[in-house]
Coordinates of C-alpha atoms in Angstrom, one line a residue:
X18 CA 170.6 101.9 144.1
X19 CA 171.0 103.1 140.6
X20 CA 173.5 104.9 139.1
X21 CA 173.5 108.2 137.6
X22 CA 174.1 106.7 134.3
X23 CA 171.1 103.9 134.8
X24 CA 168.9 106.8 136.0
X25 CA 169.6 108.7 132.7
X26 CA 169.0 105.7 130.5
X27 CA 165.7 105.6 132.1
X28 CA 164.8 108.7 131.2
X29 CA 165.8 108.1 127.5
X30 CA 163.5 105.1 127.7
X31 CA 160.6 107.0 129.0
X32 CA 161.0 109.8 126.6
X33 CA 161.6 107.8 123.5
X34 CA 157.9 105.3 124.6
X35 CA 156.0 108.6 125.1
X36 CA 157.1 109.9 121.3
X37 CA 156.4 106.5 119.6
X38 CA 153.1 106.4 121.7
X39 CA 152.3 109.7 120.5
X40 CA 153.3 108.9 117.1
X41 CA 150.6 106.0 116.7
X42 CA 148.1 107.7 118.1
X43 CA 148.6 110.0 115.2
X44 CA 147.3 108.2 112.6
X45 CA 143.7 107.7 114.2
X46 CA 143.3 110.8 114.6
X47 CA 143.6 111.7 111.0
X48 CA 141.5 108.9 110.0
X49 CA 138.9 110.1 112.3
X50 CA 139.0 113.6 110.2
X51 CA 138.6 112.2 107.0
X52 CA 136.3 109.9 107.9
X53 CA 134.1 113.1 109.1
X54 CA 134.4 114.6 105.8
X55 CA 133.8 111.7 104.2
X56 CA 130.9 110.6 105.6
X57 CA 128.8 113.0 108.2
X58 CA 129.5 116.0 106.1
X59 CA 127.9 114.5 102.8
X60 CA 125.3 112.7 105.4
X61 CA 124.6 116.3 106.5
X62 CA 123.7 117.4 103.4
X63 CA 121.7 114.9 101.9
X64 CA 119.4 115.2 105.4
X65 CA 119.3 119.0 104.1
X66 CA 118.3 118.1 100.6
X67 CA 116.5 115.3 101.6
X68 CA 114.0 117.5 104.1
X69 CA 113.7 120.2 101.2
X70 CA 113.1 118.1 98.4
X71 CA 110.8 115.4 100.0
X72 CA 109.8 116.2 103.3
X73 CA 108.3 119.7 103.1
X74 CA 106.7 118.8 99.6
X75 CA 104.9 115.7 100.8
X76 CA 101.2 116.1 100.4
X77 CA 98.8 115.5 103.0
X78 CA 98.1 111.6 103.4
X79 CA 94.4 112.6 104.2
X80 CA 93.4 113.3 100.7
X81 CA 93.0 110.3 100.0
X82 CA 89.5 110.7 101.5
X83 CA 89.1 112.9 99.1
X84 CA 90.0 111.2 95.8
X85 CA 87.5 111.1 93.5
X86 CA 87.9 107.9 91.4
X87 CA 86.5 108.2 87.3
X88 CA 83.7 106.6 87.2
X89 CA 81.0 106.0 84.6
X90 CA 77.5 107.7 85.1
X91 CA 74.6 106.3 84.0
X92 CA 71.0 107.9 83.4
X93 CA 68.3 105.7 83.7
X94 CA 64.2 105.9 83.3
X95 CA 61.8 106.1 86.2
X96 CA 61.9 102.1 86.9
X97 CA 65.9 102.2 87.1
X98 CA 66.3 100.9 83.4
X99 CA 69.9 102.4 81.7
X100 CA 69.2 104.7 79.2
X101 CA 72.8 105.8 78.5
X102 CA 76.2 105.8 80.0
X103 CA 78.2 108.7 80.0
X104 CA 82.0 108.2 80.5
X105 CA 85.7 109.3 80.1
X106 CA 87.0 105.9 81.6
X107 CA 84.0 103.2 81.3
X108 CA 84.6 102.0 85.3
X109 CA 82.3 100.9 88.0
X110 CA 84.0 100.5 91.4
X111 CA 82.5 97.6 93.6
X112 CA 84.0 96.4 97.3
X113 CA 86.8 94.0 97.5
X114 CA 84.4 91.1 97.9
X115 CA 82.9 91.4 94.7
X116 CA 86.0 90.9 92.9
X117 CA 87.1 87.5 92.1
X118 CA 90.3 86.1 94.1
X119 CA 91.8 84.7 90.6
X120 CA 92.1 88.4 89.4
X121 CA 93.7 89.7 93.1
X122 CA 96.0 86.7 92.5
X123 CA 96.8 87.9 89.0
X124 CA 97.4 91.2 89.9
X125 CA 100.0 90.5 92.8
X126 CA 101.7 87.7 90.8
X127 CA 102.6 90.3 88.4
X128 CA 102.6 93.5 90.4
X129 CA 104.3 92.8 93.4
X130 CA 104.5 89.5 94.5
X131 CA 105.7 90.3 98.1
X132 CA 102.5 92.7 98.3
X133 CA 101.0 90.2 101.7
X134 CA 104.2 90.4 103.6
X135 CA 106.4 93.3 102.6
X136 CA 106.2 96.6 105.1
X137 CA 104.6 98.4 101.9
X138 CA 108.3 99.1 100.7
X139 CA 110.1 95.8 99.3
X140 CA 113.5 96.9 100.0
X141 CA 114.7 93.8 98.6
X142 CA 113.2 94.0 94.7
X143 CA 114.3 97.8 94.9
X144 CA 117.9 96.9 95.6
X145 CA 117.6 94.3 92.6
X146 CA 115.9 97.1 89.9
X147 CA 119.1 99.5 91.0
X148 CA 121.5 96.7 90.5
X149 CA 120.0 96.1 87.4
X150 CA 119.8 99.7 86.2
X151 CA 123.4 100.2 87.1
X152 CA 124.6 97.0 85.2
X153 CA 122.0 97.9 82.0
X154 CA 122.3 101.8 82.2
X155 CA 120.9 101.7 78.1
X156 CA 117.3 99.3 79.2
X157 CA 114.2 101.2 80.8
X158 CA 114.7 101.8 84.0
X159 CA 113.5 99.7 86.8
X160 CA 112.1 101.4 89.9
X161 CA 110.8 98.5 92.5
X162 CA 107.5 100.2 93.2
X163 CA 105.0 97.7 95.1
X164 CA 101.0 98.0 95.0
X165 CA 101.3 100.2 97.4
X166 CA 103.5 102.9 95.8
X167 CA 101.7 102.5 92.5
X168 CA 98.7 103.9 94.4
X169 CA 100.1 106.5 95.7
X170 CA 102.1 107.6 92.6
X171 CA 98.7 107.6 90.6
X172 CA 96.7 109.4 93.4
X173 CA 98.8 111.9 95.2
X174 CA 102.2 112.4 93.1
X175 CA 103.1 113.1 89.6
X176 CA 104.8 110.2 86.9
X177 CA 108.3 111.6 86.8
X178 CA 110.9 109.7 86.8
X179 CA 112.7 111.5 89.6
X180 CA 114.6 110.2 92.5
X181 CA 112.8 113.0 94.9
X182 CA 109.2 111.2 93.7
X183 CA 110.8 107.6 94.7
X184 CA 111.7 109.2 97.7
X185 CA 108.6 110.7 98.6
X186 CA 106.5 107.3 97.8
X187 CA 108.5 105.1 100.1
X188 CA 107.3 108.1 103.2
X189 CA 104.2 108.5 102.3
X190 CA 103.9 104.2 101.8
X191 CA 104.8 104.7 105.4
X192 CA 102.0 107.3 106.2
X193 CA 99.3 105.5 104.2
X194 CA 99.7 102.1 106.4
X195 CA 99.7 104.2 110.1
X196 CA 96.6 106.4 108.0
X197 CA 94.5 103.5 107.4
X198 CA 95.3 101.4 110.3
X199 CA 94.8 103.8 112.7
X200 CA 90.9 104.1 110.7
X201 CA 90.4 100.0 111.1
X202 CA 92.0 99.8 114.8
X203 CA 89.0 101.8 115.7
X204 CA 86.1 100.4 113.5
X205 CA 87.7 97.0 114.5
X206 CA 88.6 97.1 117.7
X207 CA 88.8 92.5 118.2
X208 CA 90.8 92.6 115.6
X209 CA 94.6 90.9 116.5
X210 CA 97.5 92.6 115.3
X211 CA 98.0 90.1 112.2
X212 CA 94.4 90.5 111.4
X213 CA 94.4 94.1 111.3
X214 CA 97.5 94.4 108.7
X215 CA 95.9 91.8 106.7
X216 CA 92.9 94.1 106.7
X217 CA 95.0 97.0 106.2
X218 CA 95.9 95.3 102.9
X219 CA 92.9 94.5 101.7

């Protein structure tokens, strides 16, 4: 049986664990606040900026059926002979076949060596030209565009050196790859899955 003395000494107890309980659950609490203002609210509104600035100004991946590619023209005489060649940019366009496997070698060596295997976005090289451009804020910038990118800078976006242009080429990378594959899927249909995105590369 305890004593009235031992009772109140328990209460003490209890009362002084509840406040030091209270007391580090405290801390958390604040941590969890500034961690929301920290993080979520400036992750907010980049999703705002990023939706206004690349999202709704995205053009449409389907003009690239559209694209007319410059091209020389050439008048000839009744029996096909070339009389003259009329040009801006002296280019002829052939299939992928035609053009030698040396020069599509060349071309990805220096390019975008990754082009076979990357998902059309080489996260990897564009972490490196950031690093770099922090480190050397004085060189020419380095921007980590693959093949791909290039394309669709040239095409469907402007040159500017802007992060909203960077932005929009990695989505619409994205968009080209489901565009086109979605064209071969159905003009291939035996075609495996690893087949098909090599395809989708060529």
């Amino acid at each position: 049986m305890l004593k009235k003395s031992s009772f109140r000494k328990v209460r003490i107890w209890s009362y002084s664990y509840g406040k030091r309980k209270t007391k580090r659950n405290f801390p958390i609490k604040l941590i969890l606040l500034v961690a929301c203002f920290v993080i979520f609210i400036p992750m907010i509104i980049f999703g705002v900026w990023f939706y206004n600035s690349v999202i709704k100004e995205l053009p449409p991946i389907e003009k690239f059926d559209d694209i007319n590619l410059s091209q020389t023209t050439v008048i000839t005489d009744r029996n096909w002979e070339a009389l003259y060649k009329l040009f801006q940019e002296n280019r002829k366009y052939v299939t992928l076949d035609k053009v030698n496997k040396n020069m599509w070698n060349a071309i990805i060596a220096v390019e975008d060596k990754n082009f076979w295997t990357n998902p059309w976005i080489d996260i990897v090289w564009i972490i490196r030209a950031w690093i770099f451009d922090i480190t050397n804020p004085f060189s020419a910038q380095h921007w980590g565009s693959t093949l791909t990118q290039q394309v669709i800078k040239n095409f469907l976006l402007t040159k500017d050196k802007k992060l909203q242009r960077k932005f929009k080429e990695w989505v619409l990378a994205v968009q080209l790859n489901d565009f086109i594959k979605s064209k071969l899927k159905a003009k291939y249909t035996s075609l495996s899955d690893d087949e098909l995105d090599r395809k989708v590369k060529e």
